[in-house]
Amino acid sequence: MSTQGRHTGAEEEGSAVTERAGSGDLPEGLTPAEAGMWQAFRIGSVYDLRSGDVGVDEPHGGHPWGPERSVRARIVCWLLLDGPPALTGRVSSLKLRGVQITDVLDLAGGLVVPYVEFNGCRFEKEILLPEARFTTVRMVDCSVPRLEAARVRTEGDLHLPRCRFHNGIRLTDAQIGTDLLLNQAVVYRDRRGNSITGDGVTVGQDIQAEMLESHGQLSLRGATVGGSVSLRGAKLSNPYGERALNAPQLTVERSLHMTPAGLGNPLLTSGTTPARGTRVQRFECLGAIRLDDGRFGDALDLDRARFELTDEQELSLRRVQTPELRFLGERPRRGKVVLSGARVGNLVDRAASWPGPGNLHMGGFSYDALVPRGPFSLAERLRWVSAATAEYNPEPYERLATVLRNGGEDADAREVLLAKQRRRRETLPLAGKLWGYAQDWTVAYGYRPGRAAVWMAVLWAASSVAFAHADHPPLKSGEGPEWNAALFALDLLIPVIDLGQTGQWRLGVGWQWASAVVIVVGWILATAVAAGATRLLRRS
């Protein structure tokens, strides 16, 4: 291959045009590789210095690239910032393939008008783009020590797919006109422990970081995305610090996807979650996630996500707001899931996704509807609420009961409120517990009022049979009603109402004690019924 490189069928054309344009177009001191790049820039063609050997051309490999494939960074900057005019009928652009750029590529503060594309290139040192302005920048499958691009602006896309960044990326307060692409990129941490620092970044459309490998903290604090954020199949790992993803106050107009990506040829990394039966790579996170105060216009999707946390780390979704939360990942074996103050419309979940007692916090968590995936019985749902309330808190029970009642599940709503009363009973002193047990046994705290009627009927029948065998001489001979054991028992059992039976007969000591027991039980039943009725009326 010529050291002048290949520029897509235009080498001979470029020479001819140069001659017609006159001598002196090429600056003095350019290497042959740089001269070929200069000519390719003027005609807008691809400048390709690949050898054709896959092993040699691998940008991330160890095979050295000599001077015949190297250009100086300052010549690249010269072309982009103050390059020669395009030849007649052409649009100038820099499209490099298989090229090594030596020294620091410094475009800080520059206005870059030409289209820029690096494909399969190696950068010897870092790329500096702070406060630079571009139309579109494409870097595909490149090896880069570090990308420093705070406050960079692009009218179009910033493409970084399949690149490897050995000391991180900085995009603080960057403004990307359309898409930010990081698909299949590999990013290692910088000296501060961050892999990608995108705090305050604004992206006009989507962030696509599917199959991304992040070794360090991915930070998107206060970022704003006009479309969706896709982390399908991504692997975030930060064993060096606390958080693998730190994105409080993240605003996404559509959805945040932490879901699988399909593996195949080609990779299914450009849209919806793969269908069942597709070989997939799940989203995995080794380290804490913080999405506090996030706003997601359509959904926050955690389908089949896998989280590896330490005991002190959290999947924190405090005060998140979204129309739909799809909590469908694997249950974290350690660590905590925190939904305190979050507000969602549909809660799409499965029983096996939630952590156990002590590792789930839902204080102030509100949701409008439950959409379980797979079996999720009421008993499991009650254990879910119980797991989130290490100490008694009525709010999660009342929220669940409200949602069930709004969905027409009145019987289940009553069971939830009954469970709330039973949980509250355990926090009361002994007297309160005893009274609570009495209400539970008799009328189930008012949520099963028919039980009181059953108790009354059983006690009335039993006492009627018992008093039928009692010795009952009248207090005044020849006066008073005729003895009726059933009416006598009913008069004792029902407080307040006087049926004219008590106080008319002289009972033995044993039967007097029996009468007292029936009266006390009647008062307990009546009081429990009244307490339950009051609770029902208050709830209505």
Coordinates of C-alpha atoms in Angstrom, one line a residue:
M1 CA 0.0 0.0 0.0
S2 CA 1.3 3.5 -0.7
T3 CA 2.3 5.6 2.2
Q4 CA 0.1 8.3 0.8
G5 CA -2.9 6.1 1.8
R6 CA -6.1 5.4 0.0
H7 CA -8.8 8.0 -0.2
T8 CA -11.6 6.1 -1.9
G9 CA -10.7 6.3 -5.5
A10 CA -9.5 9.9 -5.5
E11 CA -5.7 9.7 -5.2
E12 CA -5.1 10.2 -8.9
E13 CA -8.0 12.7 -9.1
G14 CA -6.5 14.6 -6.1
S15 CA -3.1 14.8 -7.8
A16 CA -4.6 16.1 -11.0
V17 CA -6.6 18.7 -9.2
T18 CA -3.6 19.8 -7.2
E19 CA -1.7 20.4 -10.4
R20 CA -4.6 22.4 -11.9
A21 CA -4.8 24.4 -8.7
G22 CA -1.1 25.2 -9.0
S23 CA 1.9 24.3 -6.9
G24 CA 2.3 25.4 -3.3
D25 CA -1.0 23.9 -2.0
L26 CA 0.8 21.5 0.3
P27 CA 2.6 23.2 3.2
E28 CA 6.3 22.4 3.5
G29 CA 7.4 19.9 6.1
L30 CA 4.5 17.4 5.8
T31 CA 5.3 13.8 6.0
P32 CA 4.0 11.6 3.2
A33 CA 1.2 10.3 5.5
E34 CA 0.2 13.9 6.3
A35 CA 0.4 15.0 2.7
G36 CA -2.0 12.3 1.8
M37 CA -4.3 13.3 4.6
W38 CA -4.2 16.9 3.4
Q39 CA -5.3 16.0 -0.1
A40 CA -8.0 13.7 1.2
F41 CA -9.3 16.5 3.4
R42 CA -9.7 18.9 0.4
I43 CA -11.8 16.4 -1.6
G44 CA -13.7 15.1 1.4
S45 CA -12.7 11.4 0.9
V46 CA -11.8 8.7 3.4
Y47 CA -8.1 8.5 4.1
D48 CA -7.4 4.9 4.8
L49 CA -4.0 3.7 6.0
R50 CA -4.9 0.1 7.0
S51 CA -2.6 -2.7 6.0
G52 CA -5.3 -5.3 5.3
D53 CA -3.9 -7.5 8.1
V54 CA -6.6 -7.8 10.8
G55 CA -4.2 -8.4 13.6
V56 CA -1.9 -5.5 12.6
D57 CA -4.8 -3.1 12.0
E58 CA -6.5 -3.8 15.4
P59 CA -6.4 -0.4 17.1
H60 CA -6.5 -1.9 20.6
G61 CA -3.8 -4.5 19.8
G62 CA -0.1 -4.4 20.6
H63 CA 1.3 -4.4 17.1
P64 CA 3.2 -1.1 16.6
W65 CA 2.2 1.3 13.8
G66 CA 5.2 3.0 12.2
P67 CA 5.6 6.6 10.8
E68 CA 4.0 5.5 7.6
R69 CA 0.7 5.3 9.5
S70 CA 1.2 8.3 11.8
V71 CA 0.2 12.0 11.5
R72 CA 0.9 14.8 14.0
A73 CA -2.0 16.1 16.1
R74 CA -1.1 19.7 15.2
I75 CA -1.6 18.9 11.5
V76 CA -5.0 17.5 12.2
C77 CA -5.9 20.6 14.2
W78 CA -4.6 22.8 11.4
L79 CA -6.9 21.1 9.0
L80 CA -10.0 21.3 11.3
L81 CA -9.5 24.9 12.5
D82 CA -7.9 26.6 9.5
G83 CA -7.6 24.0 6.7
P84 CA -7.4 24.7 3.0
P85 CA -10.5 25.3 1.0
A86 CA -12.3 22.3 -0.7
L87 CA -11.6 21.7 -4.3
T88 CA -14.2 22.8 -6.7
G89 CA -17.3 20.7 -6.4
R90 CA -16.2 19.1 -3.2
V91 CA -17.0 19.4 0.6
S92 CA -13.9 19.3 2.8
S93 CA -14.1 16.8 5.7
L94 CA -11.6 14.8 7.8
K95 CA -12.3 11.0 7.5
L96 CA -9.4 8.9 8.9
R97 CA -9.3 5.2 9.0
G98 CA -6.4 3.1 10.5
V99 CA -4.4 6.2 11.3
Q100 CA -2.2 6.9 14.4
I101 CA -2.4 10.5 15.8
T102 CA 0.7 11.4 17.7
D103 CA 0.9 14.0 20.5
V104 CA -2.1 15.8 22.2
L105 CA -5.0 16.6 19.9
D106 CA -5.9 20.0 21.3
L107 CA -9.0 21.7 19.8
A108 CA -10.1 23.4 23.1
G109 CA -12.3 26.5 22.4
G110 CA -12.1 25.9 18.6
L111 CA -14.8 26.2 16.0
V112 CA -14.7 23.1 13.8
V113 CA -16.9 23.4 10.7
P114 CA -15.8 20.3 8.7
Y115 CA -17.3 16.9 9.3
V116 CA -15.0 14.8 11.5
E117 CA -14.7 11.0 11.5
F118 CA -12.1 8.7 13.0
N119 CA -12.5 5.0 12.4
G120 CA -10.2 2.3 13.8
C121 CA -7.6 5.0 14.8
R122 CA -5.1 5.2 17.6
F123 CA -4.4 8.3 19.6
E124 CA -1.1 8.5 21.3
K125 CA -2.2 11.0 23.9
E126 CA -5.4 12.6 25.2
I127 CA -8.0 14.5 23.1
L128 CA -8.8 18.0 24.4
L129 CA -12.1 19.4 23.3
P130 CA -13.3 21.7 26.1
E131 CA -15.6 24.5 24.9
A132 CA -15.1 23.4 21.3
R133 CA -17.9 23.6 18.8
F134 CA -18.6 21.0 16.1
T135 CA -21.2 19.9 13.6
T136 CA -20.9 16.1 14.1
V137 CA -18.1 14.1 15.5
R138 CA -17.7 10.4 14.9
M139 CA -15.1 8.3 16.6
V140 CA -15.6 4.5 16.0
D141 CA -13.5 1.7 17.3
C142 CA -10.6 4.0 18.4
S143 CA -8.1 3.7 21.1
V144 CA -8.0 6.9 23.2
P145 CA -6.0 7.6 26.4
R146 CA -8.6 10.2 27.5
L147 CA -11.3 12.4 26.1
E148 CA -11.6 15.8 27.8
A149 CA -14.7 17.5 26.4
A150 CA -16.2 19.6 29.1
R151 CA -18.7 22.2 27.7
V152 CA -18.2 20.9 24.2
R153 CA -21.1 21.7 21.7
T154 CA -22.2 19.7 18.7
E155 CA -25.0 20.5 16.3
G156 CA -25.4 16.9 15.5
D157 CA -24.2 13.6 17.1
L158 CA -21.3 12.7 19.2
H159 CA -20.5 9.1 18.3
L160 CA -18.1 7.1 20.4
P161 CA -19.1 3.4 19.7
R162 CA -16.6 0.6 20.3
C163 CA -13.9 3.0 21.4
R164 CA -11.7 2.3 24.4
F165 CA -10.8 5.1 26.7
H166 CA -8.1 4.2 29.1
N167 CA -8.4 7.2 31.5
G168 CA -12.0 8.2 31.3
I169 CA -14.3 10.6 29.5
R170 CA -15.3 14.0 30.7
L171 CA -18.4 15.6 29.2
T172 CA -19.4 17.9 32.0
D173 CA -22.0 20.5 30.8
A174 CA -21.6 19.3 27.2
Q175 CA -24.4 20.1 24.8
I176 CA -25.1 17.4 22.2
G177 CA -27.5 18.5 19.5
T178 CA -28.9 15.0 18.7
D179 CA -27.5 11.7 19.9
L180 CA -24.7 10.6 22.2
L181 CA -23.6 7.1 21.2
L182 CA -21.4 4.9 23.4
N183 CA -22.5 1.5 22.2
Q184 CA -20.0 -1.3 23.1
A185 CA -17.5 1.3 24.3
V186 CA -15.0 0.3 27.1
V187 CA -14.2 3.1 29.5
Y188 CA -11.7 2.8 32.4
R189 CA -11.6 5.2 35.4
D190 CA -9.6 8.3 35.6
R191 CA -7.5 9.3 38.7
R192 CA -10.7 10.5 40.5
G193 CA -12.3 7.1 40.0
N194 CA -14.8 8.2 37.3
S195 CA -15.2 6.4 34.0
I196 CA -17.6 8.9 32.4
T197 CA -18.3 12.3 33.9
G198 CA -21.4 13.7 32.3
D199 CA -22.7 16.0 35.0
G200 CA -25.0 18.6 33.6
V201 CA -24.8 17.2 30.0
T202 CA -27.7 18.1 27.7
V203 CA -28.5 15.7 24.9
G204 CA -31.2 16.7 22.3
Q205 CA -32.3 13.1 21.6
D206 CA -31.0 9.8 22.9
I207 CA -28.1 8.5 24.9
Q208 CA -27.3 5.0 23.6
A209 CA -24.8 3.2 25.8
E210 CA -25.8 -0.4 25.0
M211 CA -23.2 -3.1 25.8
L212 CA -21.1 -0.4 27.4
E213 CA -18.4 -1.5 29.8
S214 CA -17.8 1.1 32.5
H215 CA -14.9 0.5 35.0
G216 CA -15.4 3.3 37.5
Q217 CA -18.2 5.7 38.3
L218 CA -20.6 6.7 35.5
S219 CA -21.8 10.1 36.6
L220 CA -24.8 11.9 35.0
R221 CA -25.8 14.3 37.8
G222 CA -28.4 16.8 36.6
A223 CA -28.2 15.6 33.0
T224 CA -31.1 16.3 30.6
V225 CA -32.0 13.9 27.8
G226 CA -34.6 14.8 25.2
G227 CA -35.3 11.2 24.2
S228 CA -34.3 7.9 26.0
V229 CA -31.3 6.6 27.8
S230 CA -30.5 3.0 26.8
L231 CA -28.1 0.9 29.0
R232 CA -29.3 -2.3 27.4
G233 CA -26.7 -5.1 28.1
A234 CA -24.3 -2.6 29.8
K235 CA -21.9 -3.7 32.5
L236 CA -21.2 -1.0 35.1
S237 CA -18.5 -1.9 37.6
N238 CA -16.9 0.2 40.3
P239 CA -15.1 -1.9 42.9
Y240 CA -12.9 1.0 43.7
G241 CA -15.7 3.3 45.1
E242 CA -19.2 3.4 46.3
R243 CA -21.3 4.0 43.2
A244 CA -21.2 2.5 39.8
L245 CA -24.0 4.9 38.5
N246 CA -24.5 8.3 40.1
A247 CA -27.3 10.2 38.4
P248 CA -29.4 12.2 40.8
Q249 CA -31.8 14.7 39.2
L250 CA -31.5 13.0 35.9
T251 CA -34.3 14.2 33.5
V252 CA -35.2 11.8 30.7
E253 CA -38.2 12.8 28.5
R254 CA -38.9 9.2 27.6
S255 CA -37.4 6.1 29.2
L256 CA -34.4 4.8 31.0
H257 CA -33.7 1.2 30.0
M258 CA -31.5 -1.1 32.1
T259 CA -32.5 -4.2 30.3
P260 CA -31.0 -7.0 28.2
A261 CA -29.4 -6.6 24.8
G262 CA -29.7 -9.4 22.2
L263 CA -26.6 -11.2 21.2
G264 CA -26.3 -12.3 17.6
N265 CA -25.0 -11.2 14.3
P266 CA -25.6 -8.4 14.2
L267 CA -26.0 -7.4 17.8
L268 CA -29.6 -6.4 18.7
T269 CA -28.7 -3.2 20.4
S270 CA -30.8 -0.6 18.7
G271 CA -34.3 -0.8 20.1
T272 CA -36.7 -2.8 22.2
T273 CA -35.8 -5.5 24.8
P274 CA -35.2 -8.8 22.9
A275 CA -38.0 -11.3 22.6
R276 CA -38.0 -14.4 24.7
G277 CA -35.7 -17.1 23.3
T278 CA -33.1 -14.6 22.2
R279 CA -29.6 -15.1 23.6
V280 CA -29.1 -12.0 25.7
Q281 CA -26.6 -10.1 27.8
R282 CA -28.3 -8.6 30.8
F283 CA -27.7 -5.2 32.3
E284 CA -25.3 -5.8 35.3
C285 CA -24.2 -3.4 37.9
L286 CA -21.4 -4.0 40.4
G287 CA -21.8 -1.1 42.8
A288 CA -24.4 1.3 44.1
I289 CA -26.9 3.1 41.9
R290 CA -28.3 6.6 42.7
L291 CA -31.2 7.9 40.7
D292 CA -32.6 10.2 43.4
D293 CA -35.0 12.9 42.2
G294 CA -35.0 11.6 38.7
R295 CA -37.8 12.3 36.2
F296 CA -38.6 9.8 33.5
G297 CA -41.4 10.7 31.1
D298 CA -42.4 7.2 30.0
A299 CA -40.8 4.5 32.1
L300 CA -37.9 3.4 34.3
D301 CA -37.3 -0.2 33.1
L302 CA -35.2 -2.7 35.1
D303 CA -36.3 -5.8 33.3
R304 CA -33.9 -8.7 34.2
A305 CA -31.3 -6.3 35.6
R306 CA -28.7 -7.8 37.9
F307 CA -27.4 -5.8 40.9
E308 CA -24.4 -6.8 43.0
L309 CA -24.3 -4.6 46.1
T310 CA -22.5 -4.7 49.4
D311 CA -24.4 -4.6 52.7
E312 CA -24.0 -0.8 52.9
Q313 CA -24.8 0.0 49.2
E314 CA -28.2 1.0 47.8
L315 CA -30.2 0.9 44.6
S316 CA -31.6 4.4 45.5
L317 CA -34.7 5.6 43.7
R318 CA -35.7 8.3 46.3
R319 CA -38.3 10.7 45.0
V320 CA -38.2 9.3 41.5
Q321 CA -41.2 10.3 39.3
T322 CA -42.3 8.2 36.4
P323 CA -45.6 6.9 34.8
E324 CA -44.3 3.4 35.0
L325 CA -41.6 1.6 37.1
R326 CA -40.8 -1.9 35.8
F327 CA -39.1 -3.5 38.8
L328 CA -38.4 -6.9 37.1
G329 CA -34.8 -7.6 37.8
E330 CA -33.1 -10.2 39.9
R331 CA -33.4 -9.9 43.7
P332 CA -30.3 -8.2 45.1
R333 CA -28.6 -10.7 47.4
R334 CA -27.2 -7.9 49.5
G335 CA -27.7 -4.2 49.9
K336 CA -30.9 -2.1 50.0
V337 CA -33.5 -0.9 47.6
V338 CA -34.9 2.5 48.6
L339 CA -38.1 4.0 47.1
S340 CA -38.8 6.5 49.8
G341 CA -40.8 9.4 48.4
A342 CA -41.0 8.0 44.9
R343 CA -44.2 8.5 42.8
V344 CA -45.1 6.2 40.0
G345 CA -48.2 5.4 38.0
N346 CA -48.0 1.7 37.2
L347 CA -45.8 -0.5 39.4
V348 CA -44.9 -3.4 37.2
D349 CA -43.2 -6.0 39.3
R350 CA -42.7 -9.6 40.3
A351 CA -42.5 -11.2 43.7
A352 CA -39.0 -12.6 43.2
S353 CA -37.5 -9.2 42.4
W354 CA -37.9 -7.5 45.8
P355 CA -35.4 -7.9 48.6
G356 CA -36.3 -9.3 52.0
P357 CA -37.0 -7.6 55.4
G358 CA -34.6 -4.8 56.3
N359 CA -33.4 -4.3 52.8
L360 CA -36.5 -2.5 51.4
H361 CA -37.5 1.0 52.3
M362 CA -40.7 2.5 50.9
G363 CA -41.6 5.4 53.2
G364 CA -43.8 7.9 51.3
F365 CA -43.7 5.6 48.1
S366 CA -46.9 6.1 46.1
Y367 CA -48.2 4.2 43.1
D368 CA -51.6 4.3 41.3
A369 CA -51.8 0.7 40.0
L370 CA -50.2 -2.7 40.5
V371 CA -49.4 -4.7 37.4
P372 CA -47.7 -7.9 38.6
R373 CA -45.8 -10.1 36.1
G374 CA -46.4 -13.7 37.1
P375 CA -48.1 -14.9 40.3
F376 CA -48.1 -12.4 43.1
S377 CA -50.5 -13.5 45.8
L378 CA -52.0 -11.2 48.5
A379 CA -49.9 -13.0 51.1
E380 CA -46.7 -12.3 49.1
R381 CA -47.8 -8.7 48.7
L382 CA -48.3 -8.4 52.5
R383 CA -44.8 -9.8 53.0
W384 CA -43.6 -7.2 50.5
V385 CA -45.1 -4.4 52.6
S386 CA -43.9 -5.9 55.9
A387 CA -40.4 -6.2 54.5
A388 CA -40.4 -2.4 53.9
T389 CA -41.5 -1.5 57.5
A390 CA -39.0 -2.7 60.0
E391 CA -40.9 -0.6 62.5
Y392 CA -44.7 -0.2 62.3
N393 CA -45.7 2.4 59.7
P394 CA -49.4 2.5 58.5
E395 CA -48.7 4.3 55.3
P396 CA -47.5 1.4 53.1
Y397 CA -50.6 -0.7 54.2
E398 CA -53.0 2.2 53.5
R399 CA -51.5 2.9 50.1
L400 CA -51.8 -0.8 49.1
A401 CA -55.3 -0.9 50.4
T402 CA -56.3 2.2 48.4
V403 CA -54.8 0.8 45.2
L404 CA -56.6 -2.5 45.6
R405 CA -59.9 -0.8 46.4
N406 CA -59.5 1.5 43.4
G407 CA -59.0 -1.7 41.3
G408 CA -62.2 -3.3 42.6
E409 CA -60.4 -5.7 45.0
D410 CA -62.4 -4.7 48.1
A411 CA -61.9 -8.0 49.9
D412 CA -58.2 -7.9 49.5
A413 CA -58.2 -4.2 50.6
R414 CA -59.9 -5.3 53.9
E415 CA -57.3 -8.0 54.4
V416 CA -54.5 -5.5 54.0
L417 CA -56.1 -3.1 56.6
L418 CA -56.6 -6.0 58.9
A419 CA -52.9 -6.9 58.6
K420 CA -52.1 -3.3 59.4
Q421 CA -54.1 -3.5 62.7
R422 CA -52.4 -6.7 63.6
R423 CA -49.0 -5.2 62.9
R424 CA -49.9 -2.2 65.0
R425 CA -51.1 -4.4 67.9
E426 CA -47.5 -5.7 68.3
T427 CA -46.4 -2.2 69.2
L428 CA -49.0 -1.7 72.0
P429 CA -48.6 -2.3 75.8
L430 CA -50.1 -5.4 77.3
A431 CA -53.6 -4.0 77.9
G432 CA -53.7 -2.7 74.3
K433 CA -52.6 -6.1 73.0
L434 CA -55.3 -7.9 75.0
W435 CA -58.0 -5.5 73.7
G436 CA -56.6 -5.9 70.2
Y437 CA -56.8 -9.7 70.4
A438 CA -60.4 -9.3 71.6
Q439 CA -61.3 -7.2 68.6
D440 CA -59.5 -9.5 66.3
W441 CA -61.2 -12.7 67.5
T442 CA -64.6 -11.1 67.6
V443 CA -65.0 -8.8 64.6
A444 CA -61.5 -8.8 63.0
Y445 CA -61.2 -5.1 63.9
G446 CA -64.4 -4.5 62.1
Y447 CA -63.3 -5.8 58.7
R448 CA -65.3 -9.1 59.3
P449 CA -68.5 -7.9 61.0
G450 CA -70.3 -11.1 60.4
R451 CA -68.0 -12.8 62.8
A452 CA -69.7 -11.0 65.7
A453 CA -73.1 -12.3 64.8
V454 CA -71.7 -15.8 64.7
W455 CA -70.1 -15.4 68.2
M456 CA -73.4 -13.9 69.5
A457 CA -75.4 -16.8 68.1
V458 CA -73.0 -19.4 69.5
L459 CA -73.0 -17.8 73.0
W460 CA -76.8 -17.3 73.0
A461 CA -77.4 -21.0 72.1
A462 CA -74.9 -22.2 74.7
S463 CA -76.2 -20.0 77.5
S464 CA -79.8 -20.8 76.6
V465 CA -79.1 -24.5 77.0
A466 CA -77.2 -23.9 80.2
F467 CA -79.9 -21.7 81.8
A468 CA -82.6 -24.2 80.9
H469 CA -81.2 -26.4 83.7
A470 CA -80.9 -23.6 86.2
D471 CA -82.9 -23.4 89.4
H472 CA -84.9 -20.1 89.1
P473 CA -87.5 -19.4 91.8
P474 CA -89.1 -15.9 91.2
L475 CA -88.1 -13.1 93.5
K476 CA -91.8 -12.4 94.2
S477 CA -94.1 -15.4 94.0
G478 CA -96.9 -15.1 91.5
E479 CA -95.4 -12.0 89.9
G480 CA -93.1 -11.5 86.9
P481 CA -93.0 -13.1 83.5
E482 CA -92.9 -16.8 82.7
W483 CA -89.4 -18.3 82.7
N484 CA -87.8 -18.5 79.3
A485 CA -84.2 -19.6 79.3
A486 CA -83.6 -18.3 75.7
L487 CA -85.0 -14.8 76.5
F488 CA -83.1 -14.7 79.8
A489 CA -79.8 -15.5 78.0
L490 CA -80.5 -12.9 75.3
D491 CA -81.3 -10.3 77.9
L492 CA -78.0 -10.9 79.6
L493 CA -76.0 -11.0 76.3
I494 CA -77.3 -7.8 74.8
P495 CA -76.3 -4.8 76.8
V496 CA -78.5 -1.6 77.1
I497 CA -81.7 -3.3 75.8
D498 CA -83.9 -4.6 78.6
L499 CA -86.1 -7.6 77.7
G500 CA -87.6 -7.7 81.3
Q501 CA -86.0 -11.0 82.1
T502 CA -83.1 -10.1 84.4
G503 CA -83.8 -9.1 88.0
Q504 CA -86.9 -11.3 88.2
W505 CA -85.4 -14.6 89.4
R506 CA -83.4 -15.8 92.3
L507 CA -80.4 -17.7 91.0
G508 CA -77.9 -19.8 92.9
V509 CA -74.3 -18.6 93.4
G510 CA -73.0 -20.7 90.5
W511 CA -75.6 -19.4 88.1
Q512 CA -75.0 -15.8 89.3
W513 CA -71.4 -16.2 88.2
A514 CA -72.5 -17.7 84.9
S515 CA -74.8 -14.7 84.4
A516 CA -72.0 -12.3 85.1
V517 CA -69.7 -14.0 82.6
V518 CA -72.4 -13.8 79.9
I519 CA -72.9 -10.1 80.7
V520 CA -69.2 -9.4 80.4
V521 CA -68.8 -11.3 77.2
G522 CA -71.9 -9.4 75.8
W523 CA -70.3 -6.1 76.6
I524 CA -67.0 -7.1 75.0
L525 CA -68.8 -8.2 71.8
A526 CA -70.9 -5.1 71.7
T527 CA -67.9 -2.8 72.3
A528 CA -65.9 -4.6 69.6
V529 CA -68.8 -4.3 67.2
A530 CA -69.1 -0.6 67.9
A531 CA -65.3 0.0 67.4
G532 CA -65.4 -2.0 64.2
A533 CA -68.5 -0.1 62.9
T534 CA -66.8 3.3 63.8
R535 CA -63.7 2.2 61.8
L536 CA -65.8 1.2 58.8
L537 CA -67.7 4.5 58.9
R538 CA -64.5 6.5 59.2
R539 CA -63.0 4.6 56.2
S540 CA -66.1 5.2 54.2

